[in-house]
Short mmCIF file of C-alpha atoms and ligand atoms in Angstrom, two decimals:
data_model
loop_
_atom_site.label_atom_id
_atom_site.label_comp_id
_atom_site.label_asym_id
_atom_site.label_seq_id
_atom_site.Cartn_x
_atom_site.Cartn_y
_atom_site.Cartn_z
CA MET Q 1 -0.11 -0.03 0.36
CA ASN Q 2 1.13 3.54 -1.33
CA ASN Q 3 0.93 6.23 1.60
CA PHE Q 4 -2.18 8.43 2.44
CA ILE Q 5 -4.40 10.82 3.78
CA PHE Q 6 -7.77 10.44 4.25
CA GLN Q 7 -10.50 12.53 5.40
CA ASN Q 8 -13.87 12.57 4.04
CA PRO Q 9 -16.28 15.88 6.25
CA THR Q 10 -19.84 15.56 4.32
CA ARG Q 11 -22.31 13.85 7.23
CA LEU Q 12 -24.01 11.45 4.26
CA ILE Q 13 -28.62 12.17 5.49
CA PHE Q 14 -30.30 9.17 3.60
CA GLY Q 15 -33.36 8.01 3.36
CA GLU Q 16 -36.93 8.89 2.08
CA GLY Q 17 -38.20 12.24 3.47
CA MET Q 18 -35.25 12.91 4.88
CA ILE Q 19 -35.04 16.61 3.09
CA ALA Q 20 -37.54 16.77 5.69
CA GLN Q 21 -33.83 17.24 8.20
CA LEU Q 22 -32.41 19.79 5.95
CA ALA Q 23 -33.52 22.85 7.66
CA ASN Q 24 -31.16 20.84 10.71
CA GLU Q 25 -28.65 21.03 8.49
CA ILE Q 26 -28.22 24.87 8.30
CA PRO Q 27 -26.50 27.12 10.80
CA VAL Q 28 -29.53 29.95 11.52
CA ASP Q 29 -28.63 33.45 10.37
CA LYS Q 30 -27.07 31.80 7.10
CA LYS Q 31 -28.31 34.42 4.15
CA ILE Q 32 -28.82 30.73 1.49
CA MET Q 33 -28.77 30.40 -2.04
CA VAL Q 34 -30.49 27.19 -3.25
CA THR Q 35 -28.59 26.22 -6.33
CA PHE Q 36 -30.69 24.61 -9.41
CA GLY Q 37 -30.29 23.00 -13.09
CA GLY Q 38 -33.05 23.29 -15.34
CA GLY Q 39 -35.27 22.56 -13.64
CA SER Q 40 -36.79 18.62 -12.88
CA VAL Q 41 -37.54 19.61 -9.28
CA LYS Q 42 -40.12 21.66 -10.28
CA LYS Q 43 -42.20 18.21 -11.29
CA ASN Q 44 -41.21 16.48 -9.06
CA GLY Q 45 -41.45 17.30 -5.70
CA ILE Q 46 -38.05 17.62 -4.46
CA TYR Q 47 -38.89 22.04 -4.74
CA GLU Q 48 -41.68 22.34 -2.43
CA GLN Q 49 -40.65 19.83 -0.34
CA VAL Q 50 -37.27 21.75 -0.42
CA ILE Q 51 -39.23 25.02 0.44
CA SER Q 52 -41.11 23.77 3.14
CA ALA Q 53 -38.09 22.53 4.91
CA LEU Q 54 -36.35 26.03 4.83
CA GLU Q 55 -39.18 27.36 5.92
CA GLY Q 56 -38.46 31.04 7.98
CA LYS Q 57 -35.14 30.98 7.32
CA ASP Q 58 -32.97 33.68 4.68
CA CYS Q 59 -33.14 32.39 0.75
CA ILE Q 60 -32.35 33.42 -2.32
CA GLU Q 61 -32.92 30.91 -5.13
CA TYR Q 62 -31.04 30.40 -8.16
CA TRP Q 63 -31.50 29.11 -11.30
CA GLY Q 64 -30.66 27.24 -14.84
CA ILE Q 65 -26.94 25.75 -13.69
CA GLU Q 66 -27.06 23.74 -17.48
CA SER Q 67 -25.41 19.81 -17.79
CA ASN Q 68 -22.04 20.01 -17.23
CA PRO Q 69 -21.56 23.66 -15.74
CA THR Q 70 -20.24 26.45 -17.60
CA ILE Q 71 -17.93 29.11 -15.94
CA GLU Q 72 -20.78 31.71 -18.60
CA THR Q 73 -23.22 30.80 -16.31
CA LEU Q 74 -21.32 29.98 -12.56
CA ARG Q 75 -20.39 33.92 -13.55
CA LYS Q 76 -23.59 34.83 -13.12
CA ALA Q 77 -23.87 33.53 -10.16
CA ILE Q 78 -21.36 34.45 -8.45
CA GLU Q 79 -22.22 38.05 -8.74
CA VAL Q 80 -25.53 37.56 -7.46
CA GLY Q 81 -24.09 35.44 -4.66
CA LYS Q 82 -21.70 38.99 -3.97
CA LYS Q 83 -24.62 40.99 -4.71
CA GLU Q 84 -27.01 39.04 -2.00
CA LYS Q 85 -23.73 38.59 0.69
CA VAL Q 86 -24.64 35.27 0.07
CA ASP Q 87 -23.03 33.33 3.22
CA PHE Q 88 -24.60 29.22 3.04
CA LEU Q 89 -25.45 27.69 -0.36
CA LEU Q 90 -27.59 24.74 -0.99
CA ALA Q 91 -27.50 22.75 -4.54
CA VAL Q 92 -30.41 20.35 -5.26
CA GLY Q 93 -29.97 18.72 -8.49
CA GLY Q 94 -27.41 16.27 -10.67
CA GLY Q 95 -24.03 16.32 -10.63
CA SER Q 96 -23.70 19.31 -12.58
CA VAL Q 97 -25.70 21.27 -10.14
CA ILE Q 98 -22.99 19.91 -7.43
CA ASP Q 99 -19.82 20.92 -9.26
CA GLY Q 100 -21.10 24.72 -10.22
CA THR Q 101 -21.92 25.31 -7.61
CA LYS Q 102 -18.84 24.17 -5.76
CA LEU Q 103 -17.37 26.69 -7.85
CA ILE Q 104 -19.65 29.23 -7.05
CA ALA Q 105 -18.62 28.51 -3.06
CA ALA Q 106 -14.94 29.35 -4.25
CA GLY Q 107 -16.21 32.49 -6.55
CA LEU Q 108 -17.90 34.08 -3.94
CA LEU Q 109 -14.17 34.72 -2.17
CA TYR Q 110 -12.23 35.25 -4.64
CA ASP Q 111 -11.57 38.81 -6.15
CA GLY Q 112 -10.71 37.76 -9.61
CA ASP Q 113 -12.30 36.00 -12.43
CA ALA Q 114 -13.56 32.10 -11.06
CA TRP Q 115 -12.20 31.04 -15.06
CA ASP Q 116 -8.79 31.81 -12.87
CA ILE Q 117 -9.67 29.08 -10.03
CA VAL Q 118 -10.42 26.45 -12.37
CA LEU Q 119 -7.19 27.01 -14.00
CA LYS Q 120 -4.95 26.72 -10.69
CA GLY Q 121 -6.56 23.53 -10.44
CA GLU Q 122 -7.11 24.46 -6.88
CA ALA Q 123 -9.67 26.86 -4.57
CA GLN Q 124 -7.70 28.56 -1.64
CA GLU Q 125 -11.39 28.83 0.36
CA THR Q 126 -14.86 28.79 -0.82
CA ILE Q 127 -18.27 29.51 1.45
CA PRO Q 128 -20.02 26.43 3.14
CA MET Q 129 -22.48 24.03 1.47
CA GLY Q 130 -24.52 21.69 1.23
CA THR Q 131 -26.44 19.07 -1.45
CA ILE Q 132 -29.61 17.71 -2.05
CA LEU Q 133 -28.46 15.10 -4.67
CA THR Q 134 -31.11 14.08 -7.16
CA MET Q 135 -29.21 11.93 -9.90
CA PRO Q 136 -26.53 8.98 -8.23
CA ALA Q 137 -23.48 9.75 -10.52
CA THR Q 138 -20.24 11.77 -9.59
CA GLY Q 139 -19.78 10.84 -6.12
CA SER Q 140 -19.50 14.60 -6.40
CA GLU Q 141 -21.79 14.88 -3.04
CA MET Q 142 -18.97 13.16 -1.20
CA ASN Q 143 -16.06 14.30 -3.09
CA ASN Q 144 -13.91 17.73 -3.24
CA GLY Q 145 -14.09 17.70 -7.26
CA ALA Q 146 -15.83 19.29 -9.40
CA VAL Q 147 -15.77 19.59 -13.19
CA ILE Q 148 -16.28 22.91 -14.94
CA SER Q 149 -16.85 23.93 -18.62
CA LYS Q 150 -16.13 26.48 -20.85
CA LYS Q 151 -18.39 27.06 -23.66
CA GLU Q 152 -16.21 29.30 -25.50
CA SER Q 153 -13.53 27.98 -25.59
CA LYS Q 154 -14.86 24.82 -25.34
CA GLU Q 155 -12.71 23.61 -22.93
CA LYS Q 156 -13.57 21.41 -19.34
CA TYR Q 157 -11.42 20.77 -16.07
CA ALA Q 158 -11.95 19.55 -13.16
CA PHE Q 159 -10.68 21.15 -10.00
CA ARG Q 160 -10.60 20.36 -6.69
CA SER Q 161 -12.99 22.55 -3.96
CA CYS Q 162 -14.76 21.87 -1.03
CA TYR Q 163 -16.34 19.02 0.08
CA PRO Q 164 -20.12 19.42 1.08
CA THR Q 165 -20.91 19.82 4.84
CA PHE Q 166 -23.72 17.14 4.51
CA SER Q 167 -25.43 16.21 1.03
CA ILE Q 168 -29.05 14.49 1.73
CA LEU Q 169 -29.72 11.35 -0.84
CA ASP Q 170 -33.38 10.27 -0.97
CA PRO Q 171 -33.37 7.58 -3.20
CA THR Q 172 -37.13 8.60 -3.88
CA ALA Q 173 -35.74 11.54 -6.20
CA THR Q 174 -34.13 9.25 -8.43
CA TYR Q 175 -37.75 7.52 -10.00
CA SER Q 176 -38.17 10.23 -12.54
CA LEU Q 177 -35.27 10.39 -13.73
CA PRO Q 178 -34.99 9.72 -17.41
CA PRO Q 179 -33.72 6.36 -18.27
CA TYR Q 180 -31.17 7.39 -20.09
CA GLN Q 181 -29.84 9.36 -17.22
CA VAL Q 182 -29.78 6.47 -15.06
CA ALA Q 183 -28.32 4.71 -17.91
CA CYS Q 184 -25.13 7.26 -17.84
CA GLY Q 185 -25.10 7.01 -13.96
CA ILE Q 186 -24.31 3.42 -14.02
CA ALA Q 187 -21.64 3.59 -16.81
CA ASP Q 188 -20.38 6.30 -14.69
CA THR Q 189 -19.87 4.77 -11.38
CA PHE Q 190 -18.47 2.06 -13.01
CA VAL Q 191 -16.31 3.85 -14.67
CA HIS Q 192 -15.60 5.32 -11.47
CA VAL Q 193 -14.74 2.04 -9.62
CA MET Q 194 -12.59 0.79 -12.67
CA GLU Q 195 -10.12 4.14 -12.82
CA GLN Q 196 -9.16 2.87 -8.97
CA TYR Q 197 -9.74 -0.83 -9.55
CA LEU Q 198 -7.91 -1.54 -12.67
CA THR Q 199 -4.58 -0.86 -12.60
CA LYS Q 200 -2.26 -2.91 -10.56
CA THR Q 201 -2.68 -6.08 -8.87
CA ASN Q 202 -1.23 -6.87 -5.15
CA GLU Q 203 -1.86 -3.51 -3.94
CA SER Q 204 -4.30 -4.46 -1.43
CA ARG Q 205 -7.01 -6.67 -0.75
CA MET Q 206 -9.45 -4.69 1.28
CA MET Q 207 -9.66 -1.57 -1.66
CA ASP Q 208 -9.67 -4.24 -4.29
CA ARG Q 209 -12.75 -6.09 -2.18
CA TRP Q 210 -14.19 -3.01 -1.88
CA ALA Q 211 -14.33 -2.02 -5.34
CA GLU Q 212 -15.26 -5.42 -6.62
CA GLY Q 213 -18.43 -5.31 -4.24
CA ILE Q 214 -19.19 -2.23 -5.86
CA LEU Q 215 -18.74 -3.15 -9.48
CA MET Q 216 -20.33 -6.76 -8.31
CA MET Q 217 -23.77 -4.63 -7.52
CA LEU Q 218 -23.87 -2.33 -10.36
CA THR Q 219 -23.96 -5.50 -13.15
CA GLN Q 220 -27.12 -7.22 -10.66
CA ILE Q 221 -28.82 -3.98 -9.87
CA ALA Q 222 -28.03 -2.62 -13.91
CA PRO Q 223 -31.07 -5.30 -15.80
CA LEU Q 224 -33.30 -4.63 -12.08
CA ILE Q 225 -33.62 -1.14 -12.52
CA LYS Q 226 -34.17 -1.57 -16.56
CA GLU Q 227 -37.37 -3.52 -15.46
CA ASN Q 228 -38.30 -1.15 -12.39
CA GLN Q 229 -37.24 2.31 -11.36
CA GLN Q 230 -39.38 2.69 -8.92
CA ASP Q 231 -38.15 -0.25 -6.92
CA TYR Q 232 -36.75 1.22 -3.71
CA ASP Q 233 -34.31 -0.99 -2.35
CA LEU Q 234 -32.40 -1.08 -6.12
CA MET Q 235 -32.68 2.96 -5.67
CA SER Q 236 -31.19 2.87 -2.94
CA GLU Q 237 -27.82 0.70 -3.59
CA PHE Q 238 -27.37 2.55 -6.76
CA MET Q 239 -27.90 6.07 -5.09
CA LEU Q 240 -25.39 4.39 -2.39
CA GLY Q 241 -23.28 3.27 -4.80
CA ALA Q 242 -22.32 6.25 -6.89
CA THR Q 243 -21.29 7.75 -3.04
CA MET Q 244 -18.85 4.90 -1.98
CA GLY Q 245 -17.35 4.71 -6.23
CA LEU Q 246 -15.48 8.43 -5.44
CA ASN Q 247 -15.71 9.53 -1.72
CA GLY Q 248 -12.09 7.84 -1.55
CA PHE Q 249 -13.22 5.30 0.69
CA ILE Q 250 -12.22 2.65 -1.86
CA SER Q 251 -8.77 4.79 -3.05
CA MET Q 252 -6.23 4.22 -0.16
CA GLY Q 253 -3.35 3.41 -0.59
CA VAL Q 254 -3.70 2.42 -4.61
CA SER Q 255 -2.75 3.44 -7.74
CA GLN Q 256 -5.39 4.93 -9.62
CA ASP Q 257 -6.17 5.87 -13.72
CA TRP Q 258 -8.02 8.11 -14.94
CA SER Q 259 -7.32 8.21 -18.27
CA THR Q 260 -11.02 7.40 -19.60
CA HIS Q 261 -12.35 10.60 -17.54
CA MET Q 262 -9.65 12.96 -19.13
CA ILE Q 263 -10.69 12.16 -22.35
CA GLY Q 264 -13.80 11.38 -21.85
CA HIS Q 265 -13.98 15.05 -20.52
CA GLU Q 266 -12.42 16.09 -24.31
CA LEU Q 267 -15.76 14.15 -26.15
CA THR Q 268 -18.03 16.13 -23.65
CA ALA Q 269 -16.30 19.65 -24.44
CA LEU Q 270 -15.61 19.47 -28.44
CA LYS Q 271 -18.99 17.49 -29.14
CA GLU Q 272 -21.56 17.82 -26.00
CA VAL Q 273 -21.10 13.80 -25.56
CA THR Q 274 -23.29 13.34 -22.17
CA HIS Q 275 -20.49 12.71 -19.34
CA GLY Q 276 -21.50 9.35 -18.94
CA ALA Q 277 -22.04 8.15 -22.36
CA SER Q 278 -18.11 9.19 -23.35
CA LEU Q 279 -17.26 7.54 -20.84
CA ALA Q 280 -19.20 4.20 -22.51
CA ILE Q 281 -16.91 4.54 -25.44
CA VAL Q 282 -13.30 5.31 -24.48
CA PHE Q 283 -12.83 2.80 -21.50
CA PRO Q 284 -13.56 -0.99 -23.47
CA GLY Q 285 -10.78 1.19 -26.13
CA LEU Q 286 -8.60 2.47 -23.71
CA LEU Q 287 -8.55 -1.67 -21.96
CA ARG Q 288 -7.44 -2.35 -25.38
CA THR Q 289 -4.97 -0.29 -26.92
CA LEU Q 290 -3.55 -0.62 -22.88
CA VAL Q 291 -4.96 -4.65 -22.16
CA ASP Q 292 -0.99 -6.24 -22.18
CA LYS Q 293 0.41 -3.73 -19.18
CA LYS Q 294 -3.27 -3.98 -17.83
CA LYS Q 295 -3.19 -7.69 -18.01
CA ALA Q 296 -3.03 -9.17 -14.26
CA LYS Q 297 -5.39 -6.83 -12.72
CA LEU Q 298 -8.18 -7.74 -16.30
CA ILE Q 299 -7.47 -10.98 -15.21
CA GLN Q 300 -8.62 -10.63 -11.67
CA TYR Q 301 -11.52 -8.58 -13.01
CA GLY Q 302 -12.66 -10.80 -15.05
CA GLU Q 303 -12.57 -13.91 -12.82
CA ARG Q 304 -14.27 -12.08 -9.77
CA ILE Q 305 -17.08 -10.29 -11.47
CA TRP Q 306 -16.95 -12.15 -14.96
CA GLY Q 307 -16.89 -15.50 -14.22
CA ILE Q 308 -13.88 -15.65 -16.48
CA THR Q 309 -12.10 -18.31 -14.85
CA SER Q 310 -10.53 -20.42 -17.93
CA GLY Q 311 -8.44 -19.88 -21.01
CA LEU Q 312 -4.98 -18.82 -21.99
CA PRO Q 313 -4.51 -15.35 -19.71
CA GLU Q 314 -4.68 -13.26 -22.82
CA THR Q 315 -7.61 -14.46 -23.99
CA ARG Q 316 -9.27 -14.22 -20.49
CA ALA Q 317 -8.28 -10.45 -20.61
CA GLN Q 318 -9.67 -10.19 -24.10
CA GLN Q 319 -13.22 -11.51 -22.97
CA ALA Q 320 -13.34 -9.43 -20.05
CA ILE Q 321 -12.76 -6.79 -21.91
CA ASP Q 322 -15.74 -7.49 -24.29
CA LYS Q 323 -17.95 -8.37 -21.55
CA THR Q 324 -17.68 -4.59 -20.13
CA GLU Q 325 -18.51 -3.45 -23.27
CA ASP Q 326 -21.88 -5.49 -23.79
CA PHE Q 327 -22.55 -4.41 -20.25
CA PHE Q 328 -22.67 -1.51 -21.61
CA ARG Q 329 -24.69 -1.96 -24.80
CA SER Q 330 -26.59 -3.68 -21.57
CA LEU Q 331 -27.14 -0.33 -19.96
CA GLY Q 332 -28.55 1.13 -23.89
CA LEU Q 333 -25.10 3.20 -24.27
CA GLN Q 334 -23.69 3.52 -27.69
CA THR Q 335 -19.82 2.01 -26.81
CA ARG Q 336 -18.45 3.63 -30.69
CA LEU Q 337 -17.26 6.51 -31.90
CA SER Q 338 -18.87 6.15 -35.54
CA GLU Q 339 -21.80 5.65 -33.38
CA VAL Q 340 -22.76 9.77 -32.14
CA ASN Q 341 -21.21 10.62 -35.79
CA ILE Q 342 -16.85 11.68 -33.92
CA ALA Q 343 -15.00 11.57 -36.87
CA GLU Q 344 -10.91 10.70 -36.84
CA ASP Q 345 -10.61 15.00 -37.38
CA THR Q 346 -12.28 15.37 -33.32
CA ILE Q 347 -9.22 12.35 -32.42
CA ASN Q 348 -6.32 14.70 -34.25
CA GLU Q 349 -7.64 17.80 -32.06
CA ILE Q 350 -7.70 15.86 -28.58
CA GLU Q 351 -4.55 14.84 -29.32
CA ARG Q 352 -2.99 17.99 -30.23
CA ARG Q 353 -4.59 19.30 -27.28
CA PHE Q 354 -3.11 16.38 -24.79
CA ASN Q 355 -0.43 17.16 -26.10
CA GLU Q 356 -0.05 21.40 -26.06
CA ARG Q 357 -1.31 20.87 -22.32
CA GLU Q 358 1.71 18.38 -21.71
CA VAL Q 359 -0.60 16.11 -20.40
CA ALA Q 360 0.50 12.96 -19.48
CA CYS Q 361 -1.98 10.66 -17.55
CA GLY Q 362 -2.39 7.55 -15.86
CA GLU Q 363 -1.34 5.28 -12.80
CA ASP Q 364 1.81 5.52 -14.94
CA LYS Q 365 1.81 8.49 -16.26
CA ASP Q 366 2.68 7.34 -19.90
CA VAL Q 367 -1.17 8.39 -21.61
CA THR Q 368 0.34 11.28 -23.31
CA GLY Q 369 -1.45 12.20 -26.41
CA ILE Q 370 0.06 9.69 -29.04
CA VAL Q 371 -1.53 7.13 -26.55
CA VAL Q 372 -4.73 8.72 -26.76
CA LYS Q 373 -5.31 9.10 -30.02
CA GLU Q 374 -4.22 5.11 -30.12
CA ILE Q 375 -7.20 4.97 -27.87
CA LEU Q 376 -9.23 6.44 -29.66
CA LEU Q 377 -8.58 5.33 -33.07
CA LYS Q 378 -9.85 1.48 -31.03
CA CYS Q 379 -13.41 2.84 -30.33
CA MET Q 380 -14.25 4.06 -33.55
O1 LIG C 1 -30.94 20.12 -14.97
P1 LIG C 1 -31.96 19.51 -14.38
O2 LIG C 1 -33.60 19.82 -15.23
O3 LIG C 1 -32.18 19.18 -12.80
O4 LIG C 1 -32.27 17.87 -15.30
C1 LIG C 1 -31.39 16.89 -15.20
C2 LIG C 1 -30.44 17.10 -16.21
O5 LIG C 1 -31.00 17.13 -17.58
C3 LIG C 1 -31.88 15.59 -15.51
N1 LIG C 1 -32.10 15.36 -13.85
C4 LIG C 1 -31.12 14.96 -12.64
N2 LIG C 1 -31.69 14.88 -11.49
C5 LIG C 1 -32.80 14.61 -12.33
C6 LIG C 1 -33.04 14.59 -13.56
N3 LIG C 1 -34.33 14.80 -14.38
C7 LIG C 1 -35.81 14.28 -13.29
N4 LIG C 1 -35.25 13.49 -12.23
C8 LIG C 1 -34.40 14.06 -11.74
N5 LIG C 1 -34.58 12.90 -10.30
O6 LIG C 1 -30.87 14.60 -15.35
C9 LIG C 1 -29.83 15.38 -16.32
C10 LIG C 1 -27.94 15.41 -16.04
O7 LIG C 1 -27.86 16.46 -14.23
P2 LIG C 1 -27.05 16.18 -14.23
O8 LIG C 1 -26.20 16.80 -13.05
O9 LIG C 1 -25.49 16.72 -15.48
O10 LIG C 1 -26.18 15.08 -14.63
P3 LIG C 1 -24.94 14.17 -13.50
O11 LIG C 1 -24.72 14.61 -12.34
O12 LIG C 1 -24.86 13.13 -14.63
O13 LIG C 1 -23.63 14.93 -14.11
C11 LIG C 1 -22.22 15.09 -15.48
C12 LIG C 1 -21.55 16.54 -14.47
O14 LIG C 1 -20.57 15.67 -13.75
C13 LIG C 1 -19.55 16.10 -14.38
C14 LIG C 1 -19.33 15.68 -15.19
O15 LIG C 1 -18.18 16.24 -16.10
C15 LIG C 1 -20.63 16.75 -15.67
O16 LIG C 1 -20.46 18.15 -15.91
N6 LIG C 1 -18.38 15.16 -13.05
C16 LIG C 1 -18.28 15.62 -11.62
C17 LIG C 1 -17.13 14.86 -10.91
C18 LIG C 1 -17.25 15.35 -9.38
N7 LIG C 1 -18.11 16.24 -9.27
O17 LIG C 1 -16.37 14.46 -8.80
C19 LIG C 1 -16.67 13.65 -11.06
C20 LIG C 1 -17.86 12.54 -12.42
O18 LIG C 1 -16.43 12.13 -13.27
C21 LIG C 1 -17.92 13.74 -13.01
O19 LIG C 1 -17.03 13.95 -14.24
ZN1 LIG C 2 -17.20 10.33 -14.23
#
């Protein structure tokens, strides 16, 4: 195991009806800005529950944080927050609203343009925020990451901000999700776990088993959720699984990859591919490209998750990759660039960006521009 420091301060409040707990979680005398996305919460009853729980508090609302939240929108939110002297933020939505709010939390204490904070990669200081999660996927409700886009230049970068002080997870909030978003959320969660797992063997039995537990659970619930998205127990497991997949618990002391995310973010920035959908395309292509160096872990994964127990090592690794791609397809997602009309010009642009930024990612920092091109060609 490698050395690490672990601290996760977010208080998780889980279950049906728990939005009513909201008032107890926000200190008195705070000027609260409640942030929302495009309006899904007005159709599924979440908005009413939030407003009723906040009765008597000093609140303003900020609407319109879009999917893949943009700096252009968030600058306006920061301006409003500064004018209104907001000192507590409450994000109500999916990963995009939460991520956007993490930038607002930093921007309210920053004098310059908030895009500087994103480019710097880390916020110096933030005002406190809580979340009410409506879509399981990103883990943003219990981590300090956020990913912000710039429409003007088609860029998308992650940066470190604050952990939410609390997050309320009511699984019934997910009943209204469009099935496509559920599929993208499952794929995103699956790939989060794989970014922290599918690297090297023999680093930690415990981390391996925790990661495999989440992967196994996802493969079991995915077909059942397709049959019945209103099943409380299924959606509870999905929601908690997504949180556990990216809150630091499965990455203690082990290598991490994150190349699929780096490449996926470019597909979203350049071609507006939904985040989870971008990963379902890139990840199998990445595995096909890096099969030799990841072979031992692929064999372990294939055996423990997909029951592949015999055959030559090469065949077993290949079967594990095929099973992974089949799983994404079983969710109803596409797994090839050609299916989403992305051609070689985009691949060349992504390679150019990696080279220009001198990015080298992956567990051994060897996924450079040229490797990224190879990966994307294998996604065609
Ligand atoms: O905006 P509204 O109207 O709320 O609609 C949203 C949006 O259209 C809708 N939705 C959310 N909850 C719903 C619902 N519709 C019906 N019922 C509900 N209960 O779903 C759509 C997608 O929402 P969004 O928040 O964009 O999805 P997601 O949670 O997947 O977030 C994606 C963003 O998170 C970033 C991604 O890059 C992307 O920008 N990520 C953040 C991470 C982090 N902070 O740690 C890690 C991830 O890897 C990821 O990169
Ligand atoms: Zn992700």
